[in-house]
Short mmCIF file of N, CA and C in Angstrom, two decimals:
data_model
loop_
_atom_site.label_atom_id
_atom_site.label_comp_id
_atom_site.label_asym_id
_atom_site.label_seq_id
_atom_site.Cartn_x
_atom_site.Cartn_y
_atom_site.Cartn_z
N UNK A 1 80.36 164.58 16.44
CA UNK A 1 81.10 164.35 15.23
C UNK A 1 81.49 165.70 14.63
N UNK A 2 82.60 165.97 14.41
CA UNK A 2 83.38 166.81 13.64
C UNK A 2 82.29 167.54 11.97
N UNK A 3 82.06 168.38 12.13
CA UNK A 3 81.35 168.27 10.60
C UNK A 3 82.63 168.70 9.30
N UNK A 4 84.02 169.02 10.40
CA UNK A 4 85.16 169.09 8.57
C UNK A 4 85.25 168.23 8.17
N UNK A 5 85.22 166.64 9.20
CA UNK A 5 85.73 165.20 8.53
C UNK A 5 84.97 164.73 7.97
N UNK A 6 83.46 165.50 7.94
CA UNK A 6 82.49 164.53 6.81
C UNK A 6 82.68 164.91 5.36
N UNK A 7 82.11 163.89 4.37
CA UNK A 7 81.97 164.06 3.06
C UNK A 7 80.96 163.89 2.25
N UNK A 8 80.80 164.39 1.32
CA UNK A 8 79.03 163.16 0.37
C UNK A 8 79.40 162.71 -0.12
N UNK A 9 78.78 161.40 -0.86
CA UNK A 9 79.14 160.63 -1.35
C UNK A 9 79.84 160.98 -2.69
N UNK A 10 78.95 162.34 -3.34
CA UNK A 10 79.85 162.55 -4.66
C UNK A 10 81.00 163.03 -4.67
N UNK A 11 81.85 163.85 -3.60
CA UNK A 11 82.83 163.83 -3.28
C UNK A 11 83.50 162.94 -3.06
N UNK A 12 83.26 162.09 -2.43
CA UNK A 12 84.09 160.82 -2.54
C UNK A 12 84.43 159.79 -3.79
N UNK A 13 83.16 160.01 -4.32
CA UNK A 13 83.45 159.25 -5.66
C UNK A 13 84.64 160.04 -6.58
N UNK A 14 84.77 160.95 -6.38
CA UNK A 14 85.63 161.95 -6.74
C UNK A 14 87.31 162.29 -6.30
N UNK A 15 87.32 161.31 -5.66
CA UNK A 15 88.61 161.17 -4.78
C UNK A 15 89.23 159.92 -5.56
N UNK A 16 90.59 160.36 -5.96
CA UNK A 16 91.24 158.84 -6.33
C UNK A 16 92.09 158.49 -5.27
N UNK A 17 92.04 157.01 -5.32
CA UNK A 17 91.78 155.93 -4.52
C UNK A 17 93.60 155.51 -4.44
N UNK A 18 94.21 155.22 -3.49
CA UNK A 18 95.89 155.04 -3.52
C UNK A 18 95.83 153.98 -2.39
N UNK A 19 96.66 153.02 -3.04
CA UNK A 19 97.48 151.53 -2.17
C UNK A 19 98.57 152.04 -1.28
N UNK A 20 98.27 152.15 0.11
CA UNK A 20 99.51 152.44 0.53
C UNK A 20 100.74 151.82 0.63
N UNK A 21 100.06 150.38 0.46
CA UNK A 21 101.41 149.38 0.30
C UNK A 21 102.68 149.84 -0.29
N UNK A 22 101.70 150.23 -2.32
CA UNK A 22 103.06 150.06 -3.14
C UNK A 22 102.67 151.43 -3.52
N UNK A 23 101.76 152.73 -2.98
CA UNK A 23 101.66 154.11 -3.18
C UNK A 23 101.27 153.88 -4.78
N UNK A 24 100.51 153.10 -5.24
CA UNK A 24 99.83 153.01 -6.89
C UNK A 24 98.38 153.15 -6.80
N UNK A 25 98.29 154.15 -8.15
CA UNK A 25 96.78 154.55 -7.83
C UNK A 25 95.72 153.36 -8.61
N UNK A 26 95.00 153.16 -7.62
CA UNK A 26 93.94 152.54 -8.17
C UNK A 26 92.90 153.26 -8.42
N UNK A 27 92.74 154.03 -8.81
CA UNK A 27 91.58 154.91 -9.62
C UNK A 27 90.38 155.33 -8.99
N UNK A 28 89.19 155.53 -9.61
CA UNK A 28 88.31 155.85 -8.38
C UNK A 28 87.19 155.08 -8.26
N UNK A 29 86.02 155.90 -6.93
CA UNK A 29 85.27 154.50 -6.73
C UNK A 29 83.81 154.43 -7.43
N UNK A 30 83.49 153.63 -7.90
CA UNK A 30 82.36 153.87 -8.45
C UNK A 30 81.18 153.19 -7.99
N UNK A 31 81.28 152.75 -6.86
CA UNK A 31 79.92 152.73 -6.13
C UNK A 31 80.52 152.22 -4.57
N UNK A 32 79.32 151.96 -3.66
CA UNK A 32 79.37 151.66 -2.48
C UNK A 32 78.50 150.50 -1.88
N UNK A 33 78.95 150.02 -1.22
CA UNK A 33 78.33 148.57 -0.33
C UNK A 33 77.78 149.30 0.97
N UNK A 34 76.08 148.87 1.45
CA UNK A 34 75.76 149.51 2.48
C UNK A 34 75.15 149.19 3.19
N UNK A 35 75.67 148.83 4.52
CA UNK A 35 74.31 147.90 5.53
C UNK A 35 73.30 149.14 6.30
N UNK A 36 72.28 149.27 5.14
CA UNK A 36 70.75 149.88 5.41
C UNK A 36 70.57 150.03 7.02
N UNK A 37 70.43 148.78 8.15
CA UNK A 37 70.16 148.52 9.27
C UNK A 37 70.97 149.11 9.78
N UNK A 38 72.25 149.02 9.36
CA UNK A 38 73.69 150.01 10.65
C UNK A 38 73.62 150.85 10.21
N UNK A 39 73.46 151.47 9.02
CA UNK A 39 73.70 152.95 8.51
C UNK A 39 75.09 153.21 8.76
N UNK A 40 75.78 152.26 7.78
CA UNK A 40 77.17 152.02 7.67
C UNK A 40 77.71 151.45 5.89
N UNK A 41 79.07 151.96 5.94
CA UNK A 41 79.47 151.46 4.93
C UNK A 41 80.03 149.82 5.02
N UNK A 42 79.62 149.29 4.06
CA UNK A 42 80.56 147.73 3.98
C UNK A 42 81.62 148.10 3.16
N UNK A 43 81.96 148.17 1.97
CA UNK A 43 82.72 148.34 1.07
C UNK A 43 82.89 149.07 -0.06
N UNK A 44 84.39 149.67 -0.48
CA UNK A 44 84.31 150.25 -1.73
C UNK A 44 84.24 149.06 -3.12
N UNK A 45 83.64 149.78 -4.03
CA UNK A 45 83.60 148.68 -5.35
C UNK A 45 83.99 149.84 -6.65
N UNK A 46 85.18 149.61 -6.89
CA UNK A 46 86.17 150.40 -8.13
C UNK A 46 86.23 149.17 -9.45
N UNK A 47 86.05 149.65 -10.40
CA UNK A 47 86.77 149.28 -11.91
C UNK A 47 87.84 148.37 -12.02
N UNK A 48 87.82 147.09 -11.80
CA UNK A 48 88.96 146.38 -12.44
C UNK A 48 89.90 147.31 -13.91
N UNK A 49 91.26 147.07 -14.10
CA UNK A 49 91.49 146.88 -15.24
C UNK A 49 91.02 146.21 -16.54
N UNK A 50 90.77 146.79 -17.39
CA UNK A 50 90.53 146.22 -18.80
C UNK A 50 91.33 145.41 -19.01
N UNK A 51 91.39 144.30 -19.71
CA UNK A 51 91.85 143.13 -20.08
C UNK A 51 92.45 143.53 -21.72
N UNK A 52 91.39 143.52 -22.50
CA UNK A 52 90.99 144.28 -23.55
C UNK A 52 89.72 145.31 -23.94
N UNK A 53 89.55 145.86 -25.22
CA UNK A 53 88.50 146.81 -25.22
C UNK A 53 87.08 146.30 -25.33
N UNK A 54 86.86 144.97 -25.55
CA UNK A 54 85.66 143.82 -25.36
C UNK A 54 85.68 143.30 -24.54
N UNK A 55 86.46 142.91 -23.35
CA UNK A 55 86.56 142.36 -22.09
C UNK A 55 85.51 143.17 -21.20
N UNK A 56 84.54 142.05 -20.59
CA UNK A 56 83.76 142.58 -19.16
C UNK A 56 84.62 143.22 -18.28
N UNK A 57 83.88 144.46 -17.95
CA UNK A 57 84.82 145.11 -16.56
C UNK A 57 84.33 144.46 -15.48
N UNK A 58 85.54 143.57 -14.74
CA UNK A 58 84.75 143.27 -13.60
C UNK A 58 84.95 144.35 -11.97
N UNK A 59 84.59 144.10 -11.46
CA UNK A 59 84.50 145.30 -9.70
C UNK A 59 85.39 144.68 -8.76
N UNK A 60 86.04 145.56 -8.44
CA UNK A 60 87.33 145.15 -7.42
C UNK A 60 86.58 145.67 -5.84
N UNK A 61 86.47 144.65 -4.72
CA UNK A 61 85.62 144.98 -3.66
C UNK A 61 86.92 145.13 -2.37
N UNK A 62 86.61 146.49 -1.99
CA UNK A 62 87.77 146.81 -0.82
C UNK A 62 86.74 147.01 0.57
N UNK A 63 87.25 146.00 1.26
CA UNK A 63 86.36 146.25 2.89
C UNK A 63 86.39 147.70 3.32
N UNK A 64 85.74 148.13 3.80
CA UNK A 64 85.92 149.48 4.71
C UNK A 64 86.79 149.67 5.82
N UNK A 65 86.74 148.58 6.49
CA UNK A 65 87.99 148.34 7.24
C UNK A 65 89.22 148.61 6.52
N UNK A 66 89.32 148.31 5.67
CA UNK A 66 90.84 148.65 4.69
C UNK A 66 91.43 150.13 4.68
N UNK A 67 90.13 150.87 4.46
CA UNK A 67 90.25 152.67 4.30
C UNK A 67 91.50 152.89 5.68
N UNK A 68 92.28 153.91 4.95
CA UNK A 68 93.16 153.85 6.16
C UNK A 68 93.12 155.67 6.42
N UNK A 69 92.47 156.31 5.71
CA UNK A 69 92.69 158.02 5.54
C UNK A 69 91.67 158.71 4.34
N UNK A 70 91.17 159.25 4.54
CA UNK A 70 90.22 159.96 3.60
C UNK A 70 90.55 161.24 3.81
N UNK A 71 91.36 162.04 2.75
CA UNK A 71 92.29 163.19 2.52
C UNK A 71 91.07 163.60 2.09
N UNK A 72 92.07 164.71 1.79
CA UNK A 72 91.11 166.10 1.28
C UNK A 72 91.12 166.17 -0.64
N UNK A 73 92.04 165.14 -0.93
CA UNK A 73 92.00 165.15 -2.20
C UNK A 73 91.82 163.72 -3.32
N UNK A 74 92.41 162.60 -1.76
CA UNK A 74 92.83 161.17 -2.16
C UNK A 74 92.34 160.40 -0.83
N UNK A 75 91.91 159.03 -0.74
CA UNK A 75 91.36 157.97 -0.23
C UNK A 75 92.57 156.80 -0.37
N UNK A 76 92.99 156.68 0.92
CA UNK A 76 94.06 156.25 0.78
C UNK A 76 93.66 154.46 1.78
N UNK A 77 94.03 153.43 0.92
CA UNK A 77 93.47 152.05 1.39
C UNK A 77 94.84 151.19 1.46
N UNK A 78 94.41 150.46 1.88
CA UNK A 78 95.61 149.21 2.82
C UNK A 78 94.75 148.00 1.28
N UNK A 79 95.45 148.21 0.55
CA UNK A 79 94.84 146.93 -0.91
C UNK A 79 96.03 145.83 -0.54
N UNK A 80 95.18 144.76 -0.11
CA UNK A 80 95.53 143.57 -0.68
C UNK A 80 95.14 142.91 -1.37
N UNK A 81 95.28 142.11 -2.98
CA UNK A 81 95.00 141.74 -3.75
C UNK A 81 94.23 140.16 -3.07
N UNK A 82 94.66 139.43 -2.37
CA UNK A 82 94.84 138.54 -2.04
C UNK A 82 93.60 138.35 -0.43
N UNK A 83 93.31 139.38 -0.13
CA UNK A 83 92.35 139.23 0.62
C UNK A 83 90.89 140.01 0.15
N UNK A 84 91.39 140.71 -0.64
CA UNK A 84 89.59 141.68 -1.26
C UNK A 84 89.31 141.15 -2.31
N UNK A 85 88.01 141.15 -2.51
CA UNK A 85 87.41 140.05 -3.03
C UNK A 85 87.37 140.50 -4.59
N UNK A 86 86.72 140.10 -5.74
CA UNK A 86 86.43 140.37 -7.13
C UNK A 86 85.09 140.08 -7.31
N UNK A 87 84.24 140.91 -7.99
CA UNK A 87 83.22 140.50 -8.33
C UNK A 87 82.97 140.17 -9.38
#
């Protein structure tokens, strides 16, 4: 394995997050999904939009499979609304 293409995790959390579909940023990630046994990622989990300023934030869940590029500055995902889930 390459050691330029790796990252830590706080770097990554640090990366904002872009739809390549419609190139709109969806912001960044604020935690991670992780199968312990594979020593693998399942999924990113980012910040819904606010509704209002009393509205629950709920977590927008993007498969890992989705990740399509992890730049050097931006994390760039294949978002479909319609197949990733909401928590």
């Amino acid at each position: 394995m390459d050691i330029s293409s790796m990252h830590s995790l706080n770097h990554i959390r640090s990366m904002e997050v872009i739809d390549v579909n419609m190139g709109a940023k969806l912001g960044y990630i604020k935690d991670l999904k992780v199968d312990c046994d594979k020593c693998q990622i399942i999924s990113i989990l980012m910040p819904e939009e606010k509704v209002s300023w009393f509205g629950k934030s709920t977590m927008r869940e993007i498969p890992w499979e989705n990740v399509v590029k992890i730049g050097v500055d931006v994390i760039l995902v294949n978002y479909d609304k319609n197949i990733t889930e909401e928590l």
